[in-house]
PDB file of C-alpha atoms in Angstrom:
ATOM      1  CA  THR Y 806      32.631 -63.113  46.632  1.00 51.00           C
ATOM      2  CA  VAL Y 807      29.791 -61.451  48.514  1.00 53.00           C
ATOM      3  CA  GLN Y 808      29.940 -57.662  48.212  1.00 59.00           C
ATOM      4  CA  HIS Y 809      27.051 -56.756  50.489  1.00 62.00           C
ATOM      5  CA  SER Y 810      24.173 -58.371  52.395  1.00 67.00           C
ATOM      6  CA  VAL Y 811      21.023 -57.120  54.133  1.00 70.00           C
ATOM      7  CA  PHE Y 812      18.387 -58.884  56.274  1.00 66.00           C
ATOM      8  CA  SER Y 813      14.679 -58.154  56.124  1.00 69.00           C
ATOM      9  CA  GLU Y 814      13.275 -56.554  59.280  1.00 70.00           C
ATOM     10  CA  ASP Y 815      11.866 -59.867  60.590  1.00 70.00           C
ATOM     11  CA  MET Y 816      15.138 -61.756  59.814  1.00 62.00           C
ATOM     12  CA  SER Y 817      13.227 -64.231  57.622  1.00 68.00           C
ATOM     13  CA  LYS Y 818      15.086 -63.236  54.448  1.00 70.00           C
ATOM     14  CA  ILE Y 819      18.612 -62.253  53.513  1.00 66.00           C
ATOM     15  CA  PHE Y 820      19.654 -60.482  50.330  1.00 63.00           C
ATOM     16  CA  PHE Y 821      23.073 -60.700  48.658  1.00 60.00           C
ATOM     17  CA  ILE Y 822      24.925 -58.950  45.894  1.00 64.00           C
ATOM     18  CA  ALA Y 823      28.215 -60.380  44.662  1.00 59.00           C
ATOM     19  CA  ALA Y 824      31.261 -58.302  43.741  1.00 54.00           C
ATOM     20  CA  SER Y 825      31.432 -57.447  40.024  1.00 52.00           C
ATOM     21  CA  TYR Y 826      27.847 -58.648  39.436  1.00 52.00           C
ATOM     22  CA  ASP Y 827      24.593 -56.712  39.146  1.00 57.00           C
ATOM     23  CA  ASP Y 828      22.066 -59.263  40.480  1.00 62.00           C
ATOM     24  CA  VAL Y 829      20.653 -59.082  44.003  1.00 67.00           C
ATOM     25  CA  GLU Y 830      19.603 -62.556  45.223  1.00 64.00           C
ATOM     26  CA  ARG Y 831      17.119 -63.406  47.990  1.00 63.00           C
ATOM     27  CA  TYR Y 832      17.330 -66.361  50.372  1.00 60.00           C
ATOM     28  CA  SER Y 833      14.638 -67.463  52.821  1.00 67.00           C
ATOM     29  CA  MET Y 834      16.047 -68.365  56.222  1.00 61.00           C
ATOM     30  CA  PRO Y 835      15.153 -71.639  57.994  1.00 59.00           C
ATOM     31  CA  ALA Y 836      12.488 -71.505  60.702  1.00 58.00           C
ATOM     32  CA  GLY Y 837      13.816 -70.396  64.076  1.00 51.00           C
ATOM     33  CA  PHE Y 838      16.893 -68.729  62.595  1.00 50.00           C
ATOM     34  CA  VAL Y 839      18.445 -66.422  65.202  1.00 51.00           C
ATOM     35  CA  GLY Y 840      21.845 -65.729  63.688  1.00 50.00           C
ATOM     36  CA  GLN Y 841      23.511 -69.155  63.633  1.00 49.00           C
ATOM     37  CA  GLY Y 842      26.653 -69.474  61.550  1.00 49.00           C
ATOM     38  CA  TRP Y 843      26.162 -69.666  57.816  1.00 45.00           C
ATOM     39  CA  GLN Y 844      28.279 -69.806  54.710  1.00 44.00           C
ATOM     40  CA  TYR Y 845      27.358 -68.373  51.323  1.00 41.00           C
ATOM     41  CA  PRO Y 846      25.591 -69.860  49.406  1.00 42.00           C
ATOM     42  CA  ASP Y 847      24.308 -72.469  51.872  1.00 42.00           C
ATOM     43  CA  ILE Y 848      23.157 -69.932  54.489  1.00 45.00           C
ATOM     44  CA  ALA Y 849      22.575 -72.584  57.153  1.00 45.00           C
ATOM     45  CA  ASN Y 850      20.220 -74.534  54.896  1.00 46.00           C
ATOM     46  CA  GLY Y 851      18.491 -71.378  53.741  1.00 46.00           C
ATOM     47  CA  THR Y 852      16.599 -71.637  50.457  1.00 50.00           C
ATOM     48  CA  LEU Y 853      17.592 -69.665  47.363  1.00 48.00           C
ATOM     49  CA  ASN Y 854      14.395 -68.094  46.096  1.00 50.00           C
ATOM     50  CA  SER Y 855      13.716 -67.756  42.411  1.00 48.00           C
ATOM     51  CA  SER Y 856      13.287 -64.037  42.958  1.00 57.00           C
ATOM     52  CA  TYR Y 857      16.193 -61.737  42.183  1.00 58.00           C
ATOM     53  CA  PHE Y 858      16.660 -58.258  40.803  1.00 64.00           C
ATOM     54  CA  SER Y 859      19.026 -57.402  37.952  1.00 66.00           C
ATOM     55  CA  SER Y 860      20.290 -53.885  38.294  1.00 65.00           C
ATOM     56  CA  PRO Y 861      19.569 -51.631  35.312  1.00 66.00           C
ATOM     57  CA  HIS Y 862      22.438 -49.421  36.487  1.00 64.00           C
ATOM     58  CA  GLY Y 863      25.328 -51.761  35.728  1.00 58.00           C
ATOM     59  CA  ALA Y 864      27.615 -53.765  37.973  1.00 52.00           C
ATOM     60  CA  VAL Y 865      29.572 -50.783  39.295  1.00 46.00           C
ATOM     61  CA  GLY Y 866      28.730 -49.995  42.904  1.00 52.00           C
ATOM     62  CA  GLY Y 867      27.320 -53.116  44.502  1.00 61.00           C
ATOM     63  CA  PHE Y 868      25.540 -51.722  47.562  1.00 76.00           C
ATOM     64  CA  PHE Y 869      21.838 -51.621  48.333  1.00 81.00           C
ATOM     65  CA  ARG Y 870      19.332 -50.897  51.094  1.00 86.00           C
ATOM     66  CA  TRP Y 871      15.638 -51.474  51.746  1.00 87.00           C
ATOM     67  CA  SER Y 872      13.239 -49.120  53.479  1.00 93.00           C
ATOM     68  CA  SER Y 873      12.097 -50.482  56.848  1.00 90.00           C
ATOM     69  CA  ASP Y 874       8.772 -51.637  55.371  1.00 92.00           C
ATOM     70  CA  GLY Y 875      10.354 -53.334  52.348  1.00 90.00           C
ATOM     71  CA  THR Y 876       8.558 -51.220  49.735  1.00 94.00           C
ATOM     72  CA  LYS Y 877      11.483 -49.000  48.698  1.00 94.00           C
ATOM     73  CA  PHE Y 878      14.712 -50.400  47.282  1.00 89.00           C
ATOM     74  CA  PHE Y 879      17.872 -48.287  47.028  1.00 88.00           C
ATOM     75  CA  LEU Y 880      20.750 -49.377  44.783  1.00 83.00           C
ATOM     76  CA  SER Y 881      24.105 -47.879  43.839  1.00 80.00           C
ATOM     77  CA  GLY Y 882      25.753 -48.101  40.453  1.00 71.00           C
ATOM     78  CA  SER Y 883      25.927 -46.355  37.104  1.00 54.00           C
ATOM     79  CA  GLY Y 884      27.989 -48.533  34.780  1.00 50.00           C
ATOM     80  CA  SER Y 885      30.760 -45.937  35.056  1.00 52.00           C
ATOM     81  CA  SER Y 886      33.868 -46.473  37.153  1.00 49.00           C
ATOM     82  CA  SER Y 887      34.013 -42.737  37.915  1.00 51.00           C
ATOM     83  CA  THR Y 888      30.491 -42.399  39.361  1.00 52.00           C
ATOM     84  CA  GLY Y 889      29.455 -45.968  40.247  1.00 49.00           C
ATOM     85  CA  ASN Y 890      29.434 -45.632  44.032  1.00 65.00           C
ATOM     86  CA  LYS Y 891      28.301 -42.008  44.011  1.00 79.00           C
ATOM     87  CA  GLU Y 892      24.976 -42.590  42.269  1.00 83.00           C
ATOM     88  CA  TRP Y 893      22.062 -44.037  44.257  1.00 85.00           C
ATOM     89  CA  HIS Y 894      18.672 -44.919  42.785  1.00 87.00           C
ATOM     90  CA  ARG Y 895      15.303 -45.559  44.439  1.00 92.00           C
ATOM     91  CA  HIS Y 896      12.945 -48.191  43.073  1.00 92.00           C
ATOM     92  CA  ALA Y 897       9.475 -49.174  44.293  1.00 94.00           C
ATOM     93  CA  ALA Y 898       8.516 -52.731  45.301  1.00 92.00           C
ATOM     94  CA  SER Y 899       4.784 -53.410  44.905  1.00 93.00           C
ATOM     95  CA  THR Y 900       5.075 -56.357  47.338  1.00 91.00           C
ATOM     96  CA  ALA Y 901       7.231 -55.859  50.438  1.00 90.00           C
ATOM     97  CA  TRP Y 902      10.627 -57.624  50.314  1.00 84.00           C
ATOM     98  CA  ASP Y 903       9.764 -59.296  46.967  1.00 83.00           C
ATOM     99  CA  MET Y 904      12.564 -58.889  44.453  1.00 80.00           C
ATOM    100  CA  THR Y 905      10.317 -59.758  41.505  1.00 82.00           C
ATOM    101  CA  SER Y 906       7.997 -56.865  42.338  1.00 87.00           C
ATOM    102  CA  ILE Y 907      10.713 -54.198  42.129  1.00 86.00           C
ATOM    103  CA  SER Y 908      10.117 -51.796  39.266  1.00 90.00           C
ATOM    104  CA  THR Y 909      13.078 -51.179  36.959  1.00 86.00           C
ATOM    105  CA  SER Y 910      11.892 -47.580  36.654  1.00 89.00           C
ATOM    106  CA  VAL Y 911      13.775 -45.133  38.848  1.00 89.00           C
ATOM    107  CA  GLU Y 912      11.572 -43.132  41.219  1.00 91.00           C
ATOM    108  CA  GLU Y 913      14.416 -40.900  42.384  1.00 91.00           C
ATOM    109  CA  GLU Y 914      18.176 -40.729  42.149  1.00 87.00           C
ATOM    110  CA  HIS Y 915      20.896 -38.807  43.903  1.00 88.00           C
ATOM    111  CA  THR Y 916      24.582 -38.330  43.174  1.00 87.00           C
ATOM    112  CA  PHE Y 917      26.802 -37.742  46.188  1.00 85.00           C
ATOM    113  CA  THR Y 918      29.914 -35.613  45.803  1.00 81.00           C
ATOM    114  CA  GLU Y 919      32.194 -38.259  47.339  1.00 79.00           C
ATOM    115  CA  ASP Y 920      32.668 -41.927  46.575  1.00 77.00           C
ATOM    116  CA  VAL Y 921      30.224 -43.833  48.812  1.00 81.00           C
ATOM    117  CA  ASP Y 922      30.909 -47.209  50.404  1.00 77.00           C
ATOM    118  CA  ASN Y 923      27.461 -47.637  51.901  1.00 81.00           C
ATOM    119  CA  ILE Y 924      24.431 -45.893  53.353  1.00 88.00           C
ATOM    120  CA  GLN Y 925      21.911 -46.536  56.127  1.00 91.00           C
ATOM    121  CA  PHE Y 926      18.578 -44.902  56.818  1.00 94.00           C
ATOM    122  CA  LYS Y 927      17.008 -44.109  60.156  1.00 96.00           C
ATOM    123  CA  PRO Y 928      13.983 -46.446  60.558  1.00 93.00           C
ATOM    124  CA  ASP Y 929      11.539 -43.578  59.955  1.00 96.00           C
ATOM    125  CA  GLY Y 930      13.321 -42.661  56.714  1.00 96.00           C
ATOM    126  CA  MET Y 931      14.017 -39.088  57.808  1.00 97.00           C
ATOM    127  CA  LYS Y 932      17.813 -39.369  58.049  1.00 97.00           C
ATOM    128  CA  VAL Y 933      20.456 -41.076  55.939  1.00 95.00           C
ATOM    129  CA  TYR Y 934      24.010 -41.916  57.016  1.00 94.00           C
ATOM    130  CA  VAL Y 935      26.628 -42.080  54.269  1.00 91.00           C
ATOM    131  CA  MET Y 936      30.012 -43.768  54.561  1.00 87.00           C
ATOM    132  CA  THR Y 937      32.611 -42.266  52.235  1.00 81.00           C
ATOM    133  CA  ASN Y 938      36.123 -43.433  51.429  1.00 67.00           C
ATOM    134  CA  ILE Y 939      37.893 -40.208  50.484  1.00 58.00           C
ATOM    135  CA  GLY Y 940      41.217 -41.070  52.099  1.00 57.00           C
ATOM    136  CA  THR Y 941      39.777 -41.559  55.585  1.00 65.00           C
ATOM    137  CA  ASP Y 942      36.616 -43.553  56.226  1.00 77.00           C
ATOM    138  CA  THR Y 943      33.937 -41.119  57.358  1.00 86.00           C
ATOM    139  CA  ILE Y 944      30.217 -41.420  58.125  1.00 91.00           C
ATOM    140  CA  ASN Y 945      28.273 -38.256  57.282  1.00 93.00           C
ATOM    141  CA  GLN Y 946      24.746 -37.515  58.515  1.00 96.00           C
ATOM    142  CA  TYR Y 947      22.004 -36.027  56.314  1.00 95.00           C
ATOM    143  CA  SER Y 948      18.340 -35.107  56.850  1.00 97.00           C
ATOM    144  CA  LEU Y 949      15.552 -35.841  54.378  1.00 96.00           C
ATOM    145  CA  GLY Y 950      12.645 -33.402  54.050  1.00 94.00           C
ATOM    146  CA  ASP Y 951      10.343 -36.290  53.113  1.00 95.00           C
ATOM    147  CA  ALA Y 952      10.740 -39.865  54.360  1.00 96.00           C
ATOM    148  CA  TRP Y 953      12.854 -42.059  52.068  1.00 95.00           C
ATOM    149  CA  SER Y 954      13.192 -39.254  49.500  1.00 94.00           C
ATOM    150  CA  PHE Y 955      16.486 -38.206  47.948  1.00 88.00           C
ATOM    151  CA  SER Y 956      14.809 -35.113  46.497  1.00 88.00           C
ATOM    152  CA  SER Y 957      15.403 -33.115  49.671  1.00 86.00           C
ATOM    153  CA  VAL Y 958      18.757 -34.233  51.072  1.00 91.00           C
ATOM    154  CA  THR Y 959      20.469 -31.667  53.298  1.00 92.00           C
ATOM    155  CA  SER Y 960      23.662 -32.073  55.288  1.00 93.00           C
ATOM    156  CA  ASP Y 961      23.398 -31.945  59.083  1.00 96.00           C
ATOM    157  CA  SER Y 962      27.090 -30.961  59.158  1.00 95.00           C
ATOM    158  CA  LYS Y 963      27.691 -33.898  61.476  1.00 95.00           C
ATOM    159  CA  SER Y 964      30.128 -36.732  60.906  1.00 92.00           C
ATOM    160  CA  TYR Y 965      32.273 -39.406  62.508  1.00 90.00           C
ATOM    161  CA  SER Y 966      35.704 -40.073  61.026  1.00 82.00           C
ATOM    162  CA  SER Y 967      37.678 -41.711  63.838  1.00 63.00           C
ATOM    163  CA  LEU Y 968      37.028 -45.211  62.562  1.00 60.00           C
ATOM    164  CA  GLN Y 969      39.498 -47.659  64.070  1.00 60.00           C
ATOM    165  CA  SER Y 970      39.220 -50.066  61.154  1.00 55.00           C
ATOM    166  CA  THR Y 971      40.941 -48.885  57.989  1.00 58.00           C
ATOM    167  CA  ALA Y 972      39.367 -49.940  54.700  1.00 64.00           C
ATOM    168  CA  THR Y 973      35.982 -49.906  56.445  1.00 70.00           C
ATOM    169  CA  LYS Y 974      33.435 -51.497  54.124  1.00 69.00           C
ATOM    170  CA  ASP Y 975      30.207 -51.587  56.070  1.00 77.00           C
ATOM    171  CA  PHE Y 976      28.485 -50.158  59.104  1.00 85.00           C
ATOM    172  CA  PHE Y 977      25.235 -50.568  60.990  1.00 87.00           C
ATOM    173  CA  ILE Y 978      23.413 -48.338  63.469  1.00 91.00           C
ATOM    174  CA  ARG Y 979      21.193 -50.191  65.940  1.00 90.00           C
ATOM    175  CA  ASP Y 980      17.452 -49.533  65.714  1.00 89.00           C
ATOM    176  CA  ASP Y 981      17.479 -47.342  68.836  1.00 94.00           C
ATOM    177  CA  GLY Y 982      20.295 -45.213  67.386  1.00 95.00           C
ATOM    178  CA  LEU Y 983      22.591 -45.706  70.384  1.00 95.00           C
ATOM    179  CA  LYS Y 984      25.106 -48.226  68.996  1.00 92.00           C
ATOM    180  CA  LEU Y 985      27.256 -48.085  65.868  1.00 91.00           C
ATOM    181  CA  TYR Y 986      29.004 -51.149  64.420  1.00 86.00           C
ATOM    182  CA  THR Y 987      31.763 -50.884  61.817  1.00 83.00           C
ATOM    183  CA  MET Y 988      33.835 -53.488  60.029  1.00 76.00           C
ATOM    184  CA  GLY Y 989      36.646 -53.428  57.511  1.00 66.00           C
ATOM    185  CA  SER Y 990      38.802 -55.616  55.312  1.00 64.00           C
ATOM    186  CA  ALA Y 991      42.120 -54.433  56.779  1.00 65.00           C
ATOM    187  CA  THR Y 992      41.605 -55.752  60.319  1.00 65.00           C
ATOM    188  CA  ASP Y 993      38.830 -58.388  59.961  1.00 66.00           C
ATOM    189  CA  LYS Y 994      37.222 -57.080  63.139  1.00 75.00           C
ATOM    190  CA  ILE Y 995      33.827 -55.683  64.101  1.00 76.00           C
ATOM    191  CA  PHE Y 996      33.931 -52.549  66.245  1.00 82.00           C
ATOM    192  CA  GLN Y 997      31.087 -51.483  68.543  1.00 86.00           C
ATOM    193  CA  HIS Y 998      30.733 -47.785  69.351  1.00 88.00           C
ATOM    194  CA  THR Y 999      28.308 -45.883  71.605  1.00 92.00           C
ATOM    195  CA  LEU Y1000      26.353 -42.751  70.651  1.00 94.00           C
ATOM    196  CA  SER Y1001      25.498 -40.496  73.601  1.00 94.00           C
ATOM    197  CA  THR Y1002      22.564 -39.016  71.656  1.00 97.00           C
ATOM    198  CA  ALA Y1003      20.449 -41.376  69.568  1.00 97.00           C
ATOM    199  CA  TRP Y1004      21.002 -41.027  65.803  1.00 97.00           C
ATOM    200  CA  ASP Y1005      23.465 -38.138  66.227  1.00 97.00           C
ATOM    201  CA  ILE Y1006      26.592 -39.450  64.512  1.00 96.00           C
ATOM    202  CA  SER Y1007      28.704 -36.624  65.960  1.00 94.00           C
ATOM    203  CA  THR Y1008      28.184 -38.007  69.484  1.00 95.00           C
ATOM    204  CA  VAL Y1009      29.982 -41.323  68.892  1.00 92.00           C
ATOM    205  CA  TYR Y1010      32.192 -42.078  71.878  1.00 83.00           C
ATOM    206  CA  SER Y1011      35.839 -42.515  70.910  1.00 67.00           C
ATOM    207  CA  GLY Y1012      36.157 -45.811  72.802  1.00 63.00           C
ATOM    208  CA  PHE Y1013      35.061 -49.110  71.309  1.00 64.00           C
ATOM    209  CA  ILE Y1014      34.617 -52.834  71.865  1.00 63.00           C
ATOM    210  CA  THR Y1015      35.902 -55.278  69.276  1.00 58.00           C
ATOM    211  CA  ASN Y1016      35.748 -58.966  68.424  1.00 55.00           C
ATOM    212  CA  ASP Y1017      37.545 -60.858  65.679  1.00 48.00           C
ATOM    213  CA  THR Y1018      35.266 -61.780  62.783  1.00 43.00           C
TER     214      THR Y1018
END
């Protein structure tokens, strides 16, 4: 069962982590791929690369993100059921988007106070958006003093908690910061929301558009 997936910026690669496992796998997408239907592990004839990354933090957690240039890799997990999704670690990749070039050494780590389902960074690395599951699914907004650095995380005191999909497991903010997409296991739907101010999560309009997944 796939726990989480992320595309590279140019859509030429997709990365997977499976539930209860600690390996992140990389697939190369076929030429001309523009989002056609695919099924794990075939990925519309995508090729499983030999490159993968085994988490040194244990199988607990199962979420990850790349920086927009593919040189920073962020991974949750601690090997402890009590802190697995709260702890996030930053690793460096010497070659962009290359799993084999990721250092097992931790550059930085941060422990959030709530259990975290997933995170997303603003493309410039100066903001991070954190989805928690503390009874109600909420996305909280934080600022980073230095791009892609957990060492200076401060809360913007802005959040969005009116998620229509219960058991929300993933979210995505469009590159221009004006659209938010959420999805969950309870409804099997993707919801599209509008932000009136780019990258300000508190300005999400309460209405939404949805399609069955």
